[in-house]
PDB file of C-alpha atoms in Angstrom:
ATOM      1  CA  GLY B  22     -13.585   8.839  15.233  1.00 94.00           C
ATOM      2  CA  PRO B  23      -9.870   8.994  14.382  1.00 96.00           C
ATOM      3  CA  LEU B  24      -9.488   5.374  15.535  1.00 98.00           C
ATOM      4  CA  LEU B  25     -11.524   4.290  12.522  1.00 98.00           C
ATOM      5  CA  ASP B  26      -8.165   4.686  10.762  1.00 98.00           C
ATOM      6  CA  ASP B  27      -6.085   2.705  13.263  1.00 98.00           C
ATOM      7  CA  PRO B  28      -3.479   0.406  11.661  1.00 97.00           C
ATOM      8  CA  HIS B  29      -4.774  -2.584  13.656  1.00 97.00           C
ATOM      9  CA  PRO B  30      -7.782  -4.098  11.807  1.00 97.00           C
ATOM     10  CA  GLY B  31      -9.343  -5.544  14.948  1.00 97.00           C
ATOM     11  CA  LEU B  32      -9.315  -2.177  16.663  1.00 98.00           C
ATOM     12  CA  ARG B  33     -10.781  -0.442  13.602  1.00 97.00           C
ATOM     13  CA  GLN B  34     -13.660  -2.915  13.531  1.00 98.00           C
ATOM     14  CA  TYR B  35     -14.209  -2.627  17.284  1.00 98.00           C
ATOM     15  CA  VAL B  36     -14.312   1.168  17.056  1.00 98.00           C
ATOM     16  CA  ARG B  37     -16.765   1.064  14.140  1.00 98.00           C
ATOM     17  CA  GLN B  38     -19.049  -1.383  15.929  1.00 98.00           C
ATOM     18  CA  SER B  39     -18.861   0.668  19.136  1.00 98.00           C
ATOM     19  CA  LEU B  40     -19.684   3.871  17.286  1.00 98.00           C
ATOM     20  CA  GLU B  41     -22.620   2.165  15.601  1.00 98.00           C
ATOM     21  CA  ALA B  42     -23.923   1.110  19.020  1.00 98.00           C
ATOM     22  CA  LEU B  43     -23.389   4.614  20.428  1.00 98.00           C
ATOM     23  CA  ALA B  44     -25.281   6.122  17.491  1.00 98.00           C
ATOM     24  CA  GLN B  45     -28.401   4.330  18.720  1.00 97.00           C
ATOM     25  CA  LYS B  46     -28.502   6.825  21.579  1.00 98.00           C
ATOM     26  CA  PRO B  47     -30.263   9.919  20.184  1.00 97.00           C
ATOM     27  CA  GLU B  48     -27.999  12.308  22.088  1.00 98.00           C
ATOM     28  CA  LEU B  49     -24.930  10.774  20.403  1.00 98.00           C
ATOM     29  CA  THR B  50     -26.206  10.109  16.875  1.00 98.00           C
ATOM     30  CA  ASP B  51     -25.129  13.446  15.414  1.00 98.00           C
ATOM     31  CA  TYR B  52     -21.698  13.202  17.035  1.00 98.00           C
ATOM     32  CA  VAL B  53     -21.074   9.721  15.647  1.00 98.00           C
ATOM     33  CA  ILE B  54     -22.270  10.687  12.183  1.00 98.00           C
ATOM     34  CA  GLY B  55     -20.110  13.813  12.309  1.00 98.00           C
ATOM     35  CA  ALA B  56     -17.007  11.807  13.224  1.00 98.00           C
ATOM     36  CA  ALA B  57     -17.676   9.298  10.428  1.00 98.00           C
ATOM     37  CA  VAL B  58     -18.359  12.026   7.859  1.00 98.00           C
ATOM     38  CA  LYS B  59     -15.115  13.738   8.855  1.00 98.00           C
ATOM     39  CA  MET B  60     -13.222  10.476   8.284  1.00 98.00           C
ATOM     40  CA  LEU B  61     -15.031   9.932   4.977  1.00 98.00           C
ATOM     41  CA  SER B  62     -13.682  13.280   3.752  1.00 98.00           C
ATOM     42  CA  THR B  63     -10.077  12.108   4.140  1.00 98.00           C
ATOM     43  CA  SER B  64      -7.927   9.995   1.841  1.00 98.00           C
ATOM     44  CA  ARG B  65      -6.899   7.483   4.542  1.00 98.00           C
ATOM     45  CA  TRP B  66      -7.992   4.116   3.178  1.00 98.00           C
ATOM     46  CA  ARG B  67      -8.451   2.347   6.524  1.00 98.00           C
ATOM     47  CA  GLY B  68     -10.666   5.099   7.844  1.00 98.00           C
ATOM     48  CA  LEU B  69     -12.543   5.412   4.567  1.00 98.00           C
ATOM     49  CA  GLU B  70     -13.437   1.731   4.600  1.00 98.00           C
ATOM     50  CA  GLN B  71     -14.705   1.858   8.183  1.00 98.00           C
ATOM     51  CA  ALA B  72     -16.513   5.187   7.769  1.00 98.00           C
ATOM     52  CA  ALA B  73     -18.288   3.896   4.658  1.00 98.00           C
ATOM     53  CA  LEU B  74     -19.404   0.798   6.573  1.00 98.00           C
ATOM     54  CA  LEU B  75     -20.545   2.853   9.547  1.00 98.00           C
ATOM     55  CA  LEU B  76     -22.447   5.490   7.587  1.00 98.00           C
ATOM     56  CA  THR B  77     -24.113   2.815   5.482  1.00 98.00           C
ATOM     57  CA  ALA B  78     -25.136   0.913   8.621  1.00 98.00           C
ATOM     58  CA  LEU B  79     -26.603   4.155   9.979  1.00 98.00           C
ATOM     59  CA  ASP B  80     -28.402   4.733   6.653  1.00 98.00           C
ATOM     60  CA  HIS B  81     -26.783   8.161   6.329  1.00 98.00           C
ATOM     61  CA  LYS B  82     -27.840   8.960   2.773  1.00 98.00           C
ATOM     62  CA  PRO B  83     -25.817  12.208   2.459  1.00 98.00           C
ATOM     63  CA  ALA B  84     -22.690   9.991   2.356  1.00 98.00           C
ATOM     64  CA  ALA B  85     -23.764   8.632  -1.045  1.00 98.00           C
ATOM     65  CA  ASP B  86     -22.133  11.422  -3.062  1.00 98.00           C
ATOM     66  CA  ARG B  87     -18.757  10.740  -1.463  1.00 98.00           C
ATOM     67  CA  LEU B  88     -19.223   7.000  -2.005  1.00 98.00           C
ATOM     68  CA  VAL B  89     -19.676   7.667  -5.734  1.00 98.00           C
ATOM     69  CA  GLU B  90     -16.312   9.462  -5.716  1.00 98.00           C
ATOM     70  CA  LEU B  91     -14.751   6.554  -3.847  1.00 98.00           C
ATOM     71  CA  LEU B  92     -15.691   4.107  -6.611  1.00 98.00           C
ATOM     72  CA  GLU B  93     -12.458   5.341  -8.240  1.00 98.00           C
ATOM     73  CA  PHE B  94     -10.275   5.139  -5.124  1.00 98.00           C
ATOM     74  CA  ASP B  95      -6.990   3.294  -5.588  1.00 97.00           C
ATOM     75  CA  ARG B  96      -7.432   0.842  -2.693  1.00 98.00           C
ATOM     76  CA  PRO B  97      -9.833  -2.084  -3.225  1.00 98.00           C
ATOM     77  CA  GLU B  98     -10.934  -2.050   0.417  1.00 97.00           C
ATOM     78  CA  VAL B  99     -12.423   1.370  -0.276  1.00 98.00           C
ATOM     79  CA  PHE B 100     -13.813   1.003  -3.798  1.00 98.00           C
ATOM     80  CA  ILE B 101     -15.485  -2.311  -2.954  1.00 98.00           C
ATOM     81  CA  MET B 102     -17.044  -0.885   0.210  1.00 98.00           C
ATOM     82  CA  ALA B 103     -18.216   2.192  -1.707  1.00 98.00           C
ATOM     83  CA  ALA B 104     -19.987  -0.023  -4.255  1.00 98.00           C
ATOM     84  CA  TRP B 105     -21.659  -2.068  -1.525  1.00 98.00           C
ATOM     85  CA  GLY B 106     -22.668   1.052   0.415  1.00 98.00           C
ATOM     86  CA  LEU B 107     -24.248   2.706  -2.602  1.00 98.00           C
ATOM     87  CA  GLY B 108     -26.445  -0.325  -3.183  1.00 97.00           C
ATOM     88  CA  GLN B 109     -27.571  -0.297   0.427  1.00 97.00           C
ATOM     89  CA  LEU B 110     -28.228   3.445   0.655  1.00 98.00           C
ATOM     90  CA  ALA B 111     -30.238   3.469  -2.593  1.00 96.00           C
ATOM     91  CA  VAL B 112     -30.058   7.221  -3.229  1.00 97.00           C
ATOM     92  CA  PRO B 113     -31.713   7.941  -6.608  1.00 96.00           C
ATOM     93  CA  ARG B 114     -29.170  10.565  -7.714  1.00 97.00           C
ATOM     94  CA  THR B 115     -26.459   7.885  -7.560  1.00 97.00           C
ATOM     95  CA  PHE B 116     -28.200   5.387  -9.867  1.00 97.00           C
ATOM     96  CA  ALA B 117     -26.809   6.882 -13.090  1.00 98.00           C
ATOM     97  CA  PRO B 118     -23.207   7.091 -11.780  1.00 98.00           C
ATOM     98  CA  ILE B 119     -23.423   3.479 -10.548  1.00 98.00           C
ATOM     99  CA  CYS B 120     -24.621   2.433 -13.994  1.00 98.00           C
ATOM    100  CA  GLU B 121     -21.880   4.441 -15.699  1.00 98.00           C
ATOM    101  CA  LYS B 122     -19.148   2.844 -13.575  1.00 98.00           C
ATOM    102  CA  THR B 123     -20.596  -0.571 -14.434  1.00 97.00           C
ATOM    103  CA  ARG B 124     -20.707   0.341 -18.124  1.00 98.00           C
ATOM    104  CA  ILE B 125     -17.053   1.402 -18.085  1.00 97.00           C
ATOM    105  CA  GLU B 126     -15.856  -1.756 -16.329  1.00 97.00           C
ATOM    106  CA  THR B 127     -18.028  -3.896 -18.612  1.00 97.00           C
ATOM    107  CA  GLN B 128     -16.563  -2.282 -21.718  1.00 96.00           C
ATOM    108  CA  ASN B 129     -13.035  -2.642 -20.339  1.00 96.00           C
ATOM    109  CA  ALA B 130     -13.565  -6.392 -19.977  1.00 95.00           C
ATOM    110  CA  LEU B 131     -15.107  -6.658 -23.436  1.00 94.00           C
ATOM    111  CA  ASP B 132     -12.080  -4.786 -24.802  1.00 96.00           C
ATOM    112  CA  GLY B 133      -9.784  -7.409 -23.305  1.00 93.00           C
ATOM    113  CA  ILE B 134      -8.757  -5.666 -20.101  1.00 92.00           C
ATOM    114  CA  PRO B 135      -9.225  -8.431 -17.532  1.00 84.00           C
ATOM    115  CA  TYR B 136     -10.802  -7.729 -14.172  1.00 87.00           C
ATOM    116  CA  THR B 137      -8.708  -8.078 -11.075  1.00 93.00           C
ATOM    117  CA  ASN B 138     -10.396 -10.062  -8.302  1.00 95.00           C
ATOM    118  CA  GLU B 139     -11.049  -6.780  -6.514  1.00 97.00           C
ATOM    119  CA  VAL B 140     -12.700  -5.136  -9.529  1.00 97.00           C
ATOM    120  CA  ALA B 141     -14.796  -8.283  -9.975  1.00 96.00           C
ATOM    121  CA  ARG B 142     -16.045  -7.882  -6.388  1.00 97.00           C
ATOM    122  CA  GLN B 143     -16.805  -4.198  -6.947  1.00 98.00           C
ATOM    123  CA  VAL B 144     -18.682  -4.924 -10.178  1.00 98.00           C
ATOM    124  CA  CYS B 145     -20.595  -7.726  -8.464  1.00 97.00           C
ATOM    125  CA  HIS B 146     -21.846  -5.213  -5.868  1.00 98.00           C
ATOM    126  CA  LEU B 147     -22.635  -2.641  -8.560  1.00 98.00           C
ATOM    127  CA  ASN B 148     -24.548  -5.196 -10.648  1.00 97.00           C
ATOM    128  CA  GLN B 149     -26.549  -6.267  -7.628  1.00 97.00           C
ATOM    129  CA  ALA B 150     -27.237  -2.638  -6.736  1.00 97.00           C
ATOM    130  CA  LEU B 151     -28.584  -1.860 -10.190  1.00 97.00           C
ATOM    131  CA  GLY B 152     -31.066  -4.719  -9.896  1.00 96.00           C
ATOM    132  CA  ARG B 153     -32.043  -3.961  -6.307  1.00 93.00           C
ATOM    133  CA  LEU B 154     -32.576  -0.329  -7.301  1.00 94.00           C
ATOM    134  CA  LYS B 155     -34.624  -1.459 -10.303  1.00 94.00           C
ATOM    135  CA  TYR B 156     -32.639   0.882 -12.537  1.00 96.00           C
ATOM    136  CA  ALA B 157     -34.082   0.018 -15.959  1.00 95.00           C
ATOM    137  CA  PRO B 158     -31.301   1.681 -18.025  1.00 97.00           C
ATOM    138  CA  SER B 159     -28.897  -0.954 -16.699  1.00 97.00           C
ATOM    139  CA  ASP B 160     -30.757  -3.845 -18.328  1.00 96.00           C
ATOM    140  CA  GLU B 161     -28.711  -3.824 -21.543  1.00 96.00           C
ATOM    141  CA  ILE B 162     -25.424  -3.745 -19.644  1.00 97.00           C
ATOM    142  CA  LEU B 163     -26.378  -6.517 -17.221  1.00 97.00           C
ATOM    143  CA  ARG B 164     -27.459  -8.811 -20.067  1.00 96.00           C
ATOM    144  CA  LYS B 165     -23.896  -8.747 -21.430  1.00 96.00           C
ATOM    145  CA  TYR B 166     -22.841 -10.801 -18.406  1.00 95.00           C
ATOM    146  CA  ILE B 167     -25.157 -13.734 -19.114  1.00 94.00           C
ATOM    147  CA  PRO B 168     -23.288 -15.751 -21.764  1.00 91.00           C
ATOM    148  CA  LYS B 169     -20.964 -18.300 -20.176  1.00 87.00           C
ATOM    149  CA  SER B 170     -18.461 -17.421 -22.892  1.00 88.00           C
ATOM    150  CA  SER B 171     -18.332 -13.798 -21.742  1.00 89.00           C
ATOM    151  CA  PRO B 172     -15.021 -12.455 -20.374  1.00 92.00           C
ATOM    152  CA  PHE B 173     -16.521 -11.717 -16.970  1.00 94.00           C
ATOM    153  CA  PRO B 174     -15.525 -13.525 -13.770  1.00 93.00           C
ATOM    154  CA  PRO B 175     -18.196 -15.749 -12.196  1.00 93.00           C
ATOM    155  CA  GLU B 176     -18.734 -13.357  -9.300  1.00 94.00           C
ATOM    156  CA  SER B 177     -19.575 -10.428 -11.602  1.00 95.00           C
ATOM    157  CA  ARG B 178     -21.764 -12.663 -13.787  1.00 94.00           C
ATOM    158  CA  ALA B 179     -23.652 -13.907 -10.734  1.00 95.00           C
ATOM    159  CA  GLY B 180     -24.194 -10.325  -9.533  1.00 97.00           C
ATOM    160  CA  ALA B 181     -25.566  -9.324 -12.935  1.00 96.00           C
ATOM    161  CA  ILE B 182     -27.897 -12.317 -13.150  1.00 95.00           C
ATOM    162  CA  TRP B 183     -29.082 -11.663  -9.596  1.00 95.00           C
ATOM    163  CA  GLY B 184     -29.590  -7.997 -10.514  1.00 96.00           C
ATOM    164  CA  LEU B 185     -31.570  -8.911 -13.625  1.00 96.00           C
ATOM    165  CA  GLY B 186     -33.768 -11.148 -11.485  1.00 94.00           C
ATOM    166  CA  HIS B 187     -34.652  -8.190  -9.297  1.00 94.00           C
ATOM    167  CA  LEU B 188     -34.990  -5.838 -12.222  1.00 93.00           C
ATOM    168  CA  HIS B 189     -37.489  -8.168 -13.899  1.00 92.00           C
ATOM    169  CA  ALA B 190     -39.277  -9.528 -10.839  1.00 91.00           C
ATOM    170  CA  ASP B 191     -42.973 -10.027 -11.612  1.00 85.00           C
ATOM    171  CA  LYS B 192     -42.367  -9.017 -15.258  1.00 86.00           C
ATOM    172  CA  PRO B 193     -41.856 -12.070 -17.448  1.00 84.00           C
ATOM    173  CA  ASP B 194     -39.296 -11.491 -20.178  1.00 87.00           C
ATOM    174  CA  ASP B 195     -39.069 -14.324 -22.700  1.00 89.00           C
ATOM    175  CA  GLU B 196     -35.858 -12.973 -24.253  1.00 90.00           C
ATOM    176  CA  LEU B 197     -34.152 -12.862 -20.868  1.00 89.00           C
ATOM    177  CA  ALA B 198     -35.399 -16.361 -20.037  1.00 87.00           C
ATOM    178  CA  ALA B 199     -33.967 -17.636 -23.320  1.00 87.00           C
ATOM    179  CA  LEU B 200     -30.578 -16.050 -22.583  1.00 87.00           C
ATOM    180  CA  LEU B 201     -30.511 -17.752 -19.199  1.00 85.00           C
ATOM    181  CA  GLY B 202     -31.688 -21.124 -20.550  1.00 79.00           C
TER     182      GLY B 202
END
């Protein structure tokens, strides 16, 4: 478990992949999850990134609350992985915090605070998550990304449009179609 935080990126990835394989053995699953949860409780960015990946791959839904906290972490490797993991885990109690983080970043951009490339990647994952989760309260926020003249980077716009597609799948919306046209 501690090697999830190794300075060498190749070793970190190898350890994570090995732990994921070991977790497939029922007698080791709890041990692997325990080691990853322990790492997720730290503030070591390398380990946090790998633990978030591992726990998401293992569909360990109790990690979702910590991933919400990590949306505000200072390292992009961590806050991007937290956004991706939350979308994959799909834990209902996290839907509102995901939407709130998206709302804040959306308003920041509308207020003239440009996204960094890393924030754009995080918001892309959050926008996709909101659509995949079919979180209806996010509709108004996601629509702000549609105009080509909006201040949002293409990656975030694409995530929002993708999210809206999932949110409105099998429910025709003429207003949305007009915005996209």
